[in-house]
Amino acid sequence: MLSVIILILISCLFIAYLNKVLQKNFLRLKNNYNSLFASYENLRDENAESERDNLILENTAVETMALYDITKEICKYLDEDKIFACFKEGVSKHMRVRDCRFLKADACLENYNDYLIVPFRIKSESRPVGYLAASGIDKEEKDKFSILANQFILGAKKAVLYKRVQELAINDSLTGIFSRRYYLERLQEELERSKKFSYNFAFFMIDIDNFKDYNDRFGHLVGDTILRELARILKENIRQIDLIGRYGGEEFSIILTETGRQEALFVAERIREAVESQSIRAYDEDLKVTVSIGISIYPSDAREVGQLIERADEALYRAKLTGKNKICVYDNR
C-alpha cells in the first residue's frame, strides 16, 4: 500500500514537472511565434512601403518620360505658335489646367489676375517679349508645370533668336529693307514667275544725288539718317506686292511686279517728287535731297537678271550725266 502511494506521489511529481516543462516550452514557442509574427508584420509593412516607393518611382519615371517627350516635341519647331501648340497639347494630356495662353508683350496682364504668369525674356532686352499664362493648376502639379513652362520658354527663345538671325540675313540692318543678296534672289524668282506667266515687270535703280557731299559735310551719322528716311519714303510710294532692296551704298532698287513702261514712269515720277518735296531731319540739320532713277523693263529691255540690272544702271548713269533729279528709261534703239 505504501509503495502504491509512493508511486502515485512520484507520478504526480513527474506529471507536475512535465507540465511545468511543457508550460515553459509553450511559453518559449509562444514568444518565438510572437517574435516571428512581429517580424512578418514588419516585413509585410516594409514590403508594402517598398511597393509604394516602387509605385512612386514608376509614376515619377512615367512622368519624367512624358516631360522628356514633350520637351523633345517642343525642340522640333522654330516657330513660336507651333511650339506653344505642342506645349499646350502636352500639358493637357498630363495635368489639369483650366486655361493656358501665350500672350504677346503688349497684352494687358490686368485681365489675367488669377493666372500663373511666366515672363518670356530675351537676355539682351529689358522688357519681356511675351508671357505664358495658365490658370486652374493643382498645387501638387505646379512643379511639373514649371518644368514644362521652362522648356517652352527655352524653345520659344530659340525660335525668336532664329527668326532674328533670319531677318538679319534678309534685311539690311540700317534701312530695314531687303539686303542685296536676298533682294537679288527675289529678283530671279520674279523673273522666273514673269517668264512663266508672260508678265512684264519694271526694274528701278535709284541713287541719291550728291550723297558723298552730305557725308563729307555733315558726317556719316547724318548720311545714315538720310538712307533710313529715303528707304521709308520709297516704301510709302510703292505697293505691298512690289519689292525694295538696298543695292549698295546709297543705291536702292525696286521691282514693280506686273508693270509696263508707262506705269513704271508714273511710279518713278511719284517717287522722285516725294523725295524732292520732303525735308529730312538729321540731328540738327534739315536737309533736302533728290534722287536719280534708271529703269529697265522685262522682257522688252532684257530677259536675264544680269542684263536687266546692267541696262537699268545705264539709264541711271544717263540720268546722272544729264542733270540729276530725273528719270531715264533704258533705250534699246
Coordinates of C-alpha atoms in Angstrom, one line a residue:
M1 CA 0.0 0.0 0.0
L2 CA 2.8 2.3 0.9
S3 CA 4.6 1.5 -2.3
V4 CA 1.5 2.4 -4.3
I5 CA 1.2 5.7 -2.5
I6 CA 4.8 6.5 -3.2
L7 CA 4.3 5.5 -6.8
I8 CA 1.3 7.8 -7.1
L9 CA 3.3 10.7 -5.4
I10 CA 6.2 10.1 -7.8
S11 CA 3.8 10.1 -10.7
C12 CA 2.1 13.3 -9.5
L13 CA 5.5 15.0 -9.1
F14 CA 6.6 13.8 -12.6
I15 CA 3.4 15.0 -14.1
A16 CA 3.8 18.4 -12.3
Y17 CA 7.4 18.6 -13.6
L18 CA 6.3 17.6 -17.1
N19 CA 3.5 20.1 -17.0
K20 CA 6.0 22.8 -15.9
V21 CA 8.4 21.9 -18.7
L22 CA 5.6 21.8 -21.2
Q23 CA 4.4 25.2 -20.0
K24 CA 7.9 26.6 -20.2
N25 CA 8.3 25.2 -23.8
F26 CA 4.8 26.5 -24.7
L27 CA 5.8 30.0 -23.4
R28 CA 9.0 29.8 -25.4
L29 CA 7.2 28.7 -28.5
K30 CA 4.6 31.4 -28.0
N31 CA 7.3 34.0 -27.6
N32 CA 9.0 32.7 -30.7
Y33 CA 5.7 32.7 -32.6
N34 CA 5.0 36.3 -31.4
S35 CA 8.5 37.3 -32.5
L36 CA 8.1 35.7 -35.9
F37 CA 4.7 37.2 -36.3
A38 CA 6.1 40.6 -35.4
S39 CA 8.9 40.1 -37.9
Y40 CA 6.4 39.0 -40.5
E41 CA 4.3 42.1 -39.8
N42 CA 7.4 44.3 -40.1
L43 CA 8.4 42.5 -43.4
R44 CA 4.8 43.0 -44.7
D45 CA 4.9 46.7 -43.8
E46 CA 8.3 47.1 -45.4
N47 CA 7.1 45.2 -48.5
A48 CA 4.1 47.5 -48.7
E49 CA 6.3 50.5 -48.2
S50 CA 8.6 49.2 -50.9
E51 CA 5.7 48.7 -53.2
R52 CA 4.5 52.2 -52.6
D53 CA 8.0 53.5 -53.2
N54 CA 8.3 51.5 -56.4
L55 CA 4.9 52.8 -57.5
I56 CA 6.0 56.4 -56.8
L57 CA 9.3 55.7 -58.7
E58 CA 7.4 54.2 -61.5
N59 CA 5.0 57.1 -61.7
T60 CA 7.9 59.5 -61.5
A61 CA 9.6 57.7 -64.3
V62 CA 6.5 57.8 -66.4
E63 CA 6.0 61.5 -65.7
T64 CA 9.7 62.2 -66.4
M65 CA 9.5 60.3 -69.8
A66 CA 6.3 62.2 -70.6
L67 CA 8.0 65.5 -69.8
Y68 CA 11.0 64.4 -71.9
D69 CA 8.7 63.5 -74.8
I70 CA 7.0 67.0 -74.6
T71 CA 10.4 68.7 -74.4
K72 CA 11.6 66.7 -77.4
E73 CA 8.5 67.7 -79.4
I74 CA 8.9 71.4 -78.4
C75 CA 12.5 71.3 -79.6
K76 CA 11.4 70.2 -83.1
Y77 CA 10.0 73.6 -84.0
L78 CA 11.4 77.1 -84.7
D79 CA 8.0 78.8 -84.8
E80 CA 6.6 80.3 -81.6
D81 CA 2.9 79.4 -82.4
K82 CA 3.8 75.8 -83.2
I83 CA 5.9 75.5 -80.1
F84 CA 3.1 76.8 -77.9
A85 CA 0.5 74.4 -79.6
C86 CA 2.8 71.5 -78.9
F87 CA 3.3 72.6 -75.3
K88 CA -0.4 73.2 -74.7
E89 CA -1.3 69.7 -76.1
G90 CA 1.4 68.1 -73.8
V91 CA 0.1 70.0 -70.8
S92 CA -3.5 69.0 -71.4
K93 CA -2.5 65.3 -71.6
H94 CA -0.6 65.1 -68.3
M95 CA -2.2 67.6 -65.9
R96 CA -5.3 69.5 -65.2
V97 CA -5.2 73.1 -66.5
R98 CA -8.3 75.2 -66.9
D99 CA -6.7 77.6 -69.4
C100 CA -3.3 78.2 -70.9
R101 CA -2.3 81.1 -73.2
F102 CA 0.8 82.6 -74.8
L103 CA 0.5 86.3 -74.5
K104 CA 2.3 88.9 -76.6
A105 CA 4.4 91.6 -75.0
D106 CA 1.7 94.3 -75.3
A107 CA -1.0 92.1 -73.6
C108 CA -2.9 93.7 -70.6
L109 CA -1.9 91.5 -67.7
E110 CA -4.7 93.0 -65.5
N111 CA -7.1 90.7 -67.4
Y112 CA -5.2 87.7 -66.0
N113 CA -5.1 88.3 -62.3
D114 CA -6.0 84.7 -61.4
Y115 CA -3.4 83.3 -63.8
L116 CA 0.1 82.0 -63.1
I117 CA 2.2 84.3 -65.3
V118 CA 5.7 83.2 -66.5
P119 CA 7.5 86.1 -68.3
F120 CA 9.3 85.3 -71.6
R121 CA 12.5 87.3 -71.7
I122 CA 15.5 87.7 -74.0
K123 CA 18.7 88.5 -72.1
S124 CA 19.6 91.5 -74.3
E125 CA 16.2 93.2 -73.7
S126 CA 14.9 94.9 -70.6
R127 CA 11.2 94.1 -71.2
P128 CA 9.6 90.7 -71.6
V129 CA 8.8 89.8 -75.2
G130 CA 5.8 87.7 -74.2
Y131 CA 4.2 85.8 -71.3
L132 CA 3.0 82.3 -70.6
A133 CA -0.3 82.4 -68.7
A134 CA -2.1 79.4 -67.1
S135 CA -5.0 79.0 -64.6
G136 CA -6.6 76.2 -62.7
I137 CA -3.4 74.3 -61.9
D138 CA -3.5 72.0 -58.9
K139 CA -0.9 72.8 -56.2
E140 CA 0.7 69.3 -56.5
E141 CA 1.2 69.8 -60.2
K142 CA 2.8 73.3 -60.1
D143 CA 6.3 71.9 -60.1
K144 CA 5.5 69.8 -63.1
F145 CA 4.0 72.8 -64.9
S146 CA 7.1 74.9 -64.0
I147 CA 9.4 72.3 -65.6
L148 CA 7.3 72.3 -68.8
A149 CA 7.0 76.1 -68.8
N150 CA 10.8 76.5 -68.6
Q151 CA 11.2 74.1 -71.5
F152 CA 8.6 76.1 -73.5
I153 CA 10.4 79.4 -72.7
L154 CA 13.7 77.9 -73.9
G155 CA 12.1 76.6 -77.1
A156 CA 10.4 80.0 -77.7
K157 CA 13.7 81.8 -77.1
K158 CA 15.4 79.6 -79.7
A159 CA 12.6 80.4 -82.2
V160 CA 12.8 84.2 -81.6
L161 CA 16.6 84.2 -81.9
Y162 CA 16.4 82.1 -85.0
K163 CA 13.9 84.4 -86.6
R164 CA 16.0 87.4 -85.8
V165 CA 19.1 85.8 -87.4
Q166 CA 17.0 85.1 -90.4
E167 CA 15.8 88.7 -90.5
L168 CA 19.3 89.9 -90.3
A169 CA 20.2 87.8 -93.3
I170 CA 17.2 89.0 -95.2
N171 CA 17.0 92.7 -94.2
D172 CA 19.6 95.4 -94.4
S173 CA 20.4 96.4 -90.8
L174 CA 20.4 100.1 -91.4
T175 CA 17.3 100.6 -93.5
G176 CA 15.2 97.5 -92.7
I177 CA 14.6 96.8 -96.3
F178 CA 15.8 93.7 -98.2
S179 CA 19.6 93.1 -98.2
R180 CA 21.3 92.9 -101.6
R181 CA 21.8 89.2 -101.5
Y182 CA 18.2 88.4 -100.6
Y183 CA 16.8 91.0 -103.0
L184 CA 18.7 89.5 -105.9
E185 CA 17.3 86.1 -105.1
R186 CA 13.8 87.6 -105.2
L187 CA 14.6 89.4 -108.5
Q188 CA 15.5 86.0 -110.0
E189 CA 12.2 84.5 -108.6
E190 CA 10.2 87.4 -110.1
L191 CA 11.9 86.9 -113.5
E192 CA 11.1 83.2 -113.5
R193 CA 7.5 83.9 -112.5
S194 CA 7.0 86.6 -115.1
K195 CA 8.6 84.3 -117.7
K196 CA 6.2 81.5 -116.8
F197 CA 3.0 83.7 -116.9
S198 CA 4.2 86.1 -119.7
Y199 CA 4.1 89.2 -117.3
N200 CA 6.0 92.4 -117.6
F201 CA 7.8 93.9 -114.7
A202 CA 9.9 97.1 -114.2
F203 CA 13.3 97.3 -112.5
F204 CA 14.5 100.5 -110.9
M205 CA 18.0 101.6 -109.9
I206 CA 17.8 104.6 -107.6
D207 CA 20.7 106.7 -106.5
I208 CA 20.9 109.6 -104.0
D209 CA 22.3 112.7 -105.8
N210 CA 25.5 114.1 -104.3
F211 CA 25.4 111.7 -101.3
K212 CA 29.1 111.9 -100.8
D213 CA 28.8 115.7 -100.3
Y214 CA 26.3 115.1 -97.4
N215 CA 28.7 112.6 -95.8
D216 CA 31.7 114.8 -96.2
R217 CA 29.9 117.9 -94.9
F218 CA 27.7 116.5 -92.1
G219 CA 29.3 113.1 -91.2
H220 CA 28.3 109.5 -91.6
L221 CA 25.6 109.6 -88.9
V222 CA 23.7 112.2 -90.9
G223 CA 24.3 110.1 -94.0
D224 CA 22.8 107.1 -92.3
T225 CA 19.7 109.1 -91.4
I226 CA 19.3 110.1 -95.0
L227 CA 19.5 106.4 -96.1
R228 CA 16.9 105.4 -93.5
E229 CA 14.5 108.2 -94.4
L230 CA 14.9 107.5 -98.1
A231 CA 14.0 103.8 -97.6
R232 CA 10.9 104.9 -95.7
I233 CA 9.8 107.3 -98.5
L234 CA 10.4 104.6 -101.2
K235 CA 8.3 102.1 -99.2
E236 CA 5.5 104.5 -98.8
N237 CA 5.3 105.1 -102.6
I238 CA 5.1 101.6 -103.9
R239 CA 2.6 98.7 -103.5
Q240 CA 2.9 95.9 -100.9
I241 CA 3.4 93.4 -103.7
D242 CA 6.4 95.4 -105.0
L243 CA 9.9 94.6 -103.7
I244 CA 12.5 97.1 -102.5
G245 CA 16.2 96.4 -101.6
R246 CA 19.4 98.3 -100.7
Y247 CA 21.6 97.5 -103.7
G248 CA 24.7 99.0 -102.1
G249 CA 26.0 102.3 -100.6
E250 CA 23.5 105.0 -101.5
E251 CA 21.8 102.9 -104.2
F252 CA 18.4 101.3 -103.9
S253 CA 16.5 99.1 -106.2
I254 CA 12.8 98.4 -106.7
I255 CA 10.9 95.7 -108.6
L256 CA 7.4 96.7 -109.7
T257 CA 5.6 93.5 -110.5
E258 CA 3.3 93.1 -113.5
T259 CA 4.2 96.7 -114.6
G260 CA 4.9 98.1 -118.0
R261 CA 6.9 101.1 -119.2
Q262 CA 4.2 103.8 -118.8
E263 CA 3.1 102.7 -115.4
A264 CA 6.8 102.5 -114.3
L265 CA 7.4 106.0 -115.4
F266 CA 4.4 107.2 -113.4
V267 CA 5.6 105.5 -110.2
A268 CA 9.1 106.7 -110.7
E269 CA 7.9 110.3 -111.1
R270 CA 5.8 110.0 -107.9
I271 CA 8.9 108.7 -106.0
R272 CA 11.1 111.5 -107.4
E273 CA 8.6 114.2 -106.4
A274 CA 8.0 112.6 -102.9
V275 CA 11.8 112.6 -102.2
E276 CA 12.3 116.2 -103.5
S277 CA 9.4 117.6 -101.6
Q278 CA 10.3 116.2 -98.1
S279 CA 12.6 117.7 -95.7
I280 CA 14.8 115.2 -93.8
R281 CA 15.6 116.0 -90.2
A282 CA 19.0 114.6 -89.4
Y283 CA 20.1 115.6 -85.9
D284 CA 20.4 119.4 -86.1
E285 CA 20.1 119.6 -89.8
D286 CA 17.1 119.9 -92.1
L287 CA 18.1 118.6 -95.4
K288 CA 16.7 118.4 -98.9
V289 CA 17.8 115.5 -101.1
T290 CA 17.0 114.4 -104.6
V291 CA 17.3 111.1 -106.4
S292 CA 18.0 109.9 -110.0
I293 CA 16.3 106.8 -111.3
G294 CA 17.2 104.4 -114.1
I295 CA 14.5 102.0 -115.4
S296 CA 14.6 98.8 -117.4
I297 CA 11.6 96.6 -118.4
Y298 CA 11.3 92.9 -118.6
P299 CA 11.2 91.4 -121.2
S300 CA 11.4 94.2 -123.7
D301 CA 14.8 95.5 -122.5
A302 CA 16.3 92.3 -121.1
R303 CA 15.4 88.7 -120.4
E304 CA 18.1 87.9 -117.8
V305 CA 18.8 89.3 -114.4
G306 CA 22.3 90.5 -115.2
Q307 CA 21.2 92.3 -118.3
L308 CA 18.2 93.9 -116.5
I309 CA 20.5 95.3 -113.8
E310 CA 23.1 96.5 -116.4
R311 CA 20.5 98.3 -118.5
A312 CA 18.8 100.0 -115.5
D313 CA 22.3 101.1 -114.4
E314 CA 23.0 102.5 -117.9
A315 CA 19.7 104.5 -117.7
L316 CA 20.7 105.7 -114.2
Y317 CA 24.1 106.8 -115.4
R318 CA 22.4 108.8 -118.2
A319 CA 20.1 110.5 -115.6
K320 CA 23.1 111.5 -113.5
L321 CA 25.0 112.7 -116.5
T322 CA 22.2 114.9 -117.8
G323 CA 21.4 116.8 -114.7
K324 CA 20.4 114.5 -111.8
N325 CA 17.0 114.6 -110.0
K326 CA 15.5 113.0 -113.1
I327 CA 14.3 109.6 -114.5
C328 CA 15.7 107.8 -117.5
V329 CA 14.3 104.6 -119.1
Y330 CA 16.7 102.3 -121.0
D331 CA 16.6 103.0 -124.7
N332 CA 17.4 99.9 -126.8
R333 CA 17.4 101.8 -130.1

